[in-house]
Short mmCIF file of N, CA, C and O in Angstrom, two decimals:
data_model
loop_
_atom_site.label_atom_id
_atom_site.label_comp_id
_atom_site.label_asym_id
_atom_site.label_seq_id
_atom_site.Cartn_x
_atom_site.Cartn_y
_atom_site.Cartn_z
N MET A 126 0.85 -1.16 0.00
CA MET A 126 0.00 0.00 0.00
C MET A 126 0.90 1.23 0.00
O MET A 126 1.56 1.50 1.01
N PRO A 127 0.92 1.92 -1.09
CA PRO A 127 1.76 3.12 -1.13
C PRO A 127 1.33 4.13 -0.06
O PRO A 127 0.15 4.37 0.15
N LYS A 128 2.31 4.69 0.61
CA LYS A 128 2.11 5.74 1.60
C LYS A 128 1.27 5.31 2.80
O LYS A 128 0.71 6.13 3.50
N ARG A 129 1.15 4.02 3.01
CA ARG A 129 0.42 3.50 4.17
C ARG A 129 1.21 2.36 4.77
O ARG A 129 1.83 1.58 4.07
N SER A 130 1.15 2.26 6.07
CA SER A 130 1.76 1.13 6.74
C SER A 130 0.69 0.08 6.98
O SER A 130 -0.37 0.38 7.55
N GLY A 131 0.95 -1.14 6.56
CA GLY A 131 -0.01 -2.21 6.79
C GLY A 131 -0.26 -2.43 8.27
O GLY A 131 -1.38 -2.74 8.68
N ILE A 132 0.76 -2.24 9.09
CA ILE A 132 0.60 -2.40 10.53
C ILE A 132 -0.35 -1.33 11.07
O ILE A 132 -1.21 -1.63 11.90
N LEU A 133 -0.23 -0.10 10.60
CA LEU A 133 -1.13 0.96 11.07
C LEU A 133 -2.57 0.67 10.67
O LEU A 133 -3.50 0.88 11.45
N VAL A 134 -2.77 0.17 9.46
CA VAL A 134 -4.11 -0.20 9.01
C VAL A 134 -4.64 -1.35 9.86
O VAL A 134 -5.79 -1.34 10.31
N LEU A 135 -3.80 -2.32 10.15
CA LEU A 135 -4.18 -3.46 10.98
C LEU A 135 -4.58 -2.99 12.38
O LEU A 135 -5.60 -3.41 12.92
N GLU A 136 -3.79 -2.10 12.97
CA GLU A 136 -4.11 -1.57 14.30
C GLU A 136 -5.47 -0.87 14.29
O GLU A 136 -6.26 -1.01 15.23
N LYS A 137 -5.73 -0.11 13.24
CA LYS A 137 -7.02 0.59 13.15
C LYS A 137 -8.18 -0.40 13.03
O LYS A 137 -9.23 -0.23 13.65
N LEU A 138 -8.00 -1.44 12.24
CA LEU A 138 -9.04 -2.47 12.11
C LEU A 138 -9.32 -3.15 13.45
O LEU A 138 -10.46 -3.39 13.82
N ILE A 139 -8.28 -3.43 14.20
CA ILE A 139 -8.41 -4.11 15.48
C ILE A 139 -9.12 -3.21 16.49
O ILE A 139 -9.91 -3.68 17.30
N ARG A 140 -8.86 -1.91 16.44
CA ARG A 140 -9.48 -0.97 17.39
C ARG A 140 -10.94 -0.69 17.06
O ARG A 140 -11.68 -0.15 17.88
N SER A 141 -11.36 -1.04 15.86
CA SER A 141 -12.74 -0.79 15.43
C SER A 141 -13.71 -1.57 16.31
O SER A 141 -13.39 -2.62 16.86
N ASP A 142 -14.92 -1.04 16.44
CA ASP A 142 -15.96 -1.73 17.22
C ASP A 142 -16.44 -2.99 16.51
O ASP A 142 -16.97 -3.89 17.14
N ASP A 143 -16.28 -3.01 15.19
CA ASP A 143 -16.72 -4.18 14.42
C ASP A 143 -15.69 -5.29 14.56
O ASP A 143 -14.50 -5.04 14.68
N PRO A 144 -16.16 -6.54 14.52
CA PRO A 144 -15.18 -7.63 14.56
C PRO A 144 -14.30 -7.59 13.30
O PRO A 144 -14.78 -7.35 12.20
N ALA A 145 -13.01 -7.79 13.50
CA ALA A 145 -12.08 -7.75 12.37
C ALA A 145 -12.29 -8.96 11.48
O ALA A 145 -12.47 -10.08 11.98
N PRO A 146 -12.27 -8.76 10.18
CA PRO A 146 -12.35 -9.91 9.27
C PRO A 146 -11.04 -10.68 9.31
O PRO A 146 -10.04 -10.17 9.82
N PRO A 147 -11.01 -11.89 8.78
CA PRO A 147 -9.72 -12.58 8.66
C PRO A 147 -8.78 -11.73 7.80
O PRO A 147 -9.20 -11.18 6.78
N ILE A 148 -7.55 -11.61 8.23
CA ILE A 148 -6.60 -10.75 7.53
C ILE A 148 -5.38 -11.57 7.13
O ILE A 148 -4.76 -12.23 7.97
N ILE A 149 -5.08 -11.54 5.84
CA ILE A 149 -3.86 -12.15 5.32
C ILE A 149 -2.92 -11.00 5.00
O ILE A 149 -3.21 -10.18 4.13
N MET A 150 -1.82 -10.92 5.71
CA MET A 150 -0.87 -9.84 5.50
C MET A 150 0.17 -10.30 4.49
O MET A 150 0.77 -11.36 4.65
N MET A 151 0.35 -9.51 3.43
CA MET A 151 1.34 -9.79 2.40
C MET A 151 2.36 -8.66 2.43
O MET A 151 1.98 -7.50 2.24
N THR A 152 3.61 -8.99 2.71
CA THR A 152 4.60 -7.95 2.93
C THR A 152 5.97 -8.34 2.40
O THR A 152 6.29 -9.52 2.29
N ALA A 153 6.76 -7.33 2.09
CA ALA A 153 8.16 -7.55 1.72
C ALA A 153 9.03 -7.44 2.96
O ALA A 153 10.22 -7.75 2.91
N ASN A 154 8.45 -7.03 4.09
CA ASN A 154 9.20 -6.91 5.34
C ASN A 154 9.52 -8.30 5.87
O ASN A 154 8.64 -9.10 6.12
N GLU A 155 10.80 -8.57 6.05
CA GLU A 155 11.21 -9.90 6.51
C GLU A 155 11.59 -9.93 7.97
O GLU A 155 12.09 -10.93 8.47
N GLY A 156 11.35 -8.86 8.70
CA GLY A 156 11.72 -8.81 10.11
C GLY A 156 10.83 -9.70 10.97
O GLY A 156 9.61 -9.73 10.81
N ASN A 157 11.46 -10.44 11.87
CA ASN A 157 10.70 -11.32 12.76
C ASN A 157 9.84 -10.55 13.73
O ASN A 157 8.76 -10.99 14.11
N ARG A 158 10.31 -9.37 14.19
CA ARG A 158 9.50 -8.57 15.11
C ARG A 158 8.23 -8.07 14.44
O ARG A 158 7.18 -8.02 15.05
N HIS A 159 8.34 -7.70 13.18
CA HIS A 159 7.18 -7.24 12.40
C HIS A 159 6.14 -8.36 12.33
O HIS A 159 4.96 -8.14 12.58
N LYS A 160 6.59 -9.55 12.00
CA LYS A 160 5.69 -10.70 11.91
C LYS A 160 5.07 -11.02 13.27
O LYS A 160 3.86 -11.23 13.38
N ALA A 161 5.89 -11.03 14.30
CA ALA A 161 5.39 -11.33 15.65
C ALA A 161 4.35 -10.31 16.08
O ALA A 161 3.32 -10.68 16.67
N TYR A 162 4.59 -9.04 15.81
CA TYR A 162 3.62 -8.00 16.19
C TYR A 162 2.32 -8.17 15.41
O TYR A 162 1.23 -8.07 15.97
N ALA A 163 2.43 -8.44 14.12
CA ALA A 163 1.23 -8.66 13.30
C ALA A 163 0.43 -9.84 13.84
O ALA A 163 -0.80 -9.79 13.91
N GLU A 164 1.11 -10.87 14.26
CA GLU A 164 0.42 -12.04 14.82
C GLU A 164 -0.26 -11.71 16.14
O GLU A 164 -1.36 -12.18 16.41
N THR A 165 0.36 -10.86 16.96
CA THR A 165 -0.31 -10.47 18.21
C THR A 165 -1.55 -9.63 17.94
O THR A 165 -2.47 -9.62 18.74
N LEU A 166 -1.55 -8.94 16.80
CA LEU A 166 -2.73 -8.15 16.42
C LEU A 166 -3.81 -9.02 15.79
O LEU A 166 -4.92 -8.54 15.55
N GLY A 167 -3.49 -10.27 15.49
CA GLY A 167 -4.51 -11.20 15.03
C GLY A 167 -4.54 -11.51 13.55
O GLY A 167 -5.57 -11.98 13.06
N VAL A 168 -3.44 -11.28 12.83
CA VAL A 168 -3.47 -11.66 11.41
C VAL A 168 -3.68 -13.17 11.29
O VAL A 168 -3.21 -13.95 12.11
N SER A 169 -4.42 -13.55 10.29
CA SER A 169 -4.72 -14.96 10.07
C SER A 169 -3.57 -15.68 9.39
O SER A 169 -3.34 -16.86 9.62
N ASP A 170 -2.86 -14.96 8.53
CA ASP A 170 -1.71 -15.53 7.83
C ASP A 170 -0.77 -14.39 7.48
O ASP A 170 -1.19 -13.23 7.37
N TYR A 171 0.50 -14.70 7.34
CA TYR A 171 1.54 -13.71 7.08
C TYR A 171 2.39 -14.24 5.95
O TYR A 171 3.10 -15.24 6.12
N LEU A 172 2.32 -13.60 4.79
CA LEU A 172 3.03 -14.08 3.60
C LEU A 172 4.11 -13.08 3.18
O LEU A 172 3.87 -11.88 3.16
N HIS A 173 5.28 -13.61 2.84
CA HIS A 173 6.39 -12.78 2.38
C HIS A 173 6.36 -12.68 0.85
O HIS A 173 6.23 -13.68 0.16
N LYS A 174 6.49 -11.44 0.36
CA LYS A 174 6.56 -11.22 -1.08
C LYS A 174 7.96 -11.58 -1.55
O LYS A 174 8.92 -11.38 -0.81
N PRO A 175 8.11 -12.04 -2.77
CA PRO A 175 7.06 -12.42 -3.72
C PRO A 175 6.37 -13.70 -3.28
O PRO A 175 6.99 -14.60 -2.69
N ILE A 176 5.09 -13.76 -3.54
CA ILE A 176 4.27 -14.88 -3.08
C ILE A 176 3.85 -15.73 -4.29
O ILE A 176 3.22 -15.21 -5.21
N PRO A 177 4.19 -17.00 -4.27
CA PRO A 177 3.71 -17.86 -5.36
C PRO A 177 2.18 -17.88 -5.36
O PRO A 177 1.55 -17.90 -4.30
N MET A 178 1.61 -17.85 -6.53
CA MET A 178 0.15 -17.78 -6.66
C MET A 178 -0.54 -18.94 -5.93
O MET A 178 -1.55 -18.73 -5.26
N ASP A 179 0.02 -20.14 -6.00
CA ASP A 179 -0.62 -21.27 -5.33
C ASP A 179 -0.62 -21.10 -3.82
O ASP A 179 -1.57 -21.48 -3.14
N ARG A 180 0.44 -20.48 -3.26
CA ARG A 180 0.49 -20.23 -1.81
C ARG A 180 -0.58 -19.20 -1.41
O ARG A 180 -1.23 -19.34 -0.38
N MET A 181 -0.76 -18.16 -2.22
CA MET A 181 -1.78 -17.15 -1.93
C MET A 181 -3.18 -17.75 -2.01
O MET A 181 -4.02 -17.52 -1.13
N ILE A 182 -3.42 -18.55 -3.02
CA ILE A 182 -4.73 -19.21 -3.17
C ILE A 182 -5.00 -20.14 -2.00
O ILE A 182 -6.10 -20.16 -1.45
N ASP A 183 -3.99 -20.89 -1.57
CA ASP A 183 -4.14 -21.77 -0.41
C ASP A 183 -4.50 -20.98 0.85
O ASP A 183 -5.33 -21.40 1.64
N ALA A 184 -3.85 -19.83 1.04
CA ALA A 184 -4.12 -19.00 2.22
C ALA A 184 -5.56 -18.49 2.20
O ALA A 184 -6.25 -18.51 3.23
N VAL A 185 -6.04 -18.07 1.05
CA VAL A 185 -7.42 -17.58 0.93
C VAL A 185 -8.41 -18.73 1.14
O VAL A 185 -9.38 -18.57 1.89
N LYS A 186 -8.15 -19.85 0.53
CA LYS A 186 -9.04 -21.01 0.71
C LYS A 186 -9.14 -21.42 2.17
O LYS A 186 -10.22 -21.74 2.67
N LYS A 187 -8.01 -21.39 2.88
CA LYS A 187 -8.00 -21.74 4.30
C LYS A 187 -8.89 -20.79 5.08
O LYS A 187 -9.66 -21.21 5.94
N GLN A 188 -8.80 -19.50 4.81
CA GLN A 188 -9.62 -18.52 5.53
C GLN A 188 -11.10 -18.70 5.21
O GLN A 188 -11.95 -18.58 6.09
N LEU A 189 -11.41 -18.99 3.97
CA LEU A 189 -12.81 -19.19 3.59
C LEU A 189 -13.37 -20.46 4.24
O LEU A 189 -14.55 -20.51 4.63
N ALA A 190 -12.55 -21.47 4.38
CA ALA A 190 -12.98 -22.72 5.00
C ALA A 190 -13.19 -22.56 6.50
O ALA A 190 -14.03 -23.24 7.09
N ASP A 191 -12.42 -21.66 7.13
CA ASP A 191 -12.51 -21.45 8.57
C ASP A 191 -13.73 -20.64 8.97
O ASP A 191 -14.09 -20.61 10.13
N ASP A 192 -14.35 -19.94 8.02
CA ASP A 192 -15.55 -19.14 8.35
C ASP A 192 -16.77 -19.95 8.57
O ASP A 192 -17.08 -20.95 8.27
#
């Protein structure tokens, strides 16, 4: 997301009164602290770019099956 931090968007979603939807975070950030923080905020899956299409499809299918 140009000019936006995915973590800031995630924090805003979590603070919302509405229940957060399942969130698959796709990022080029490879830091372990970034991933750990995203997981504490409740991301459903955390994918590192570049993401193979089959891996992305599997992540989406898993979230749809869990609903």
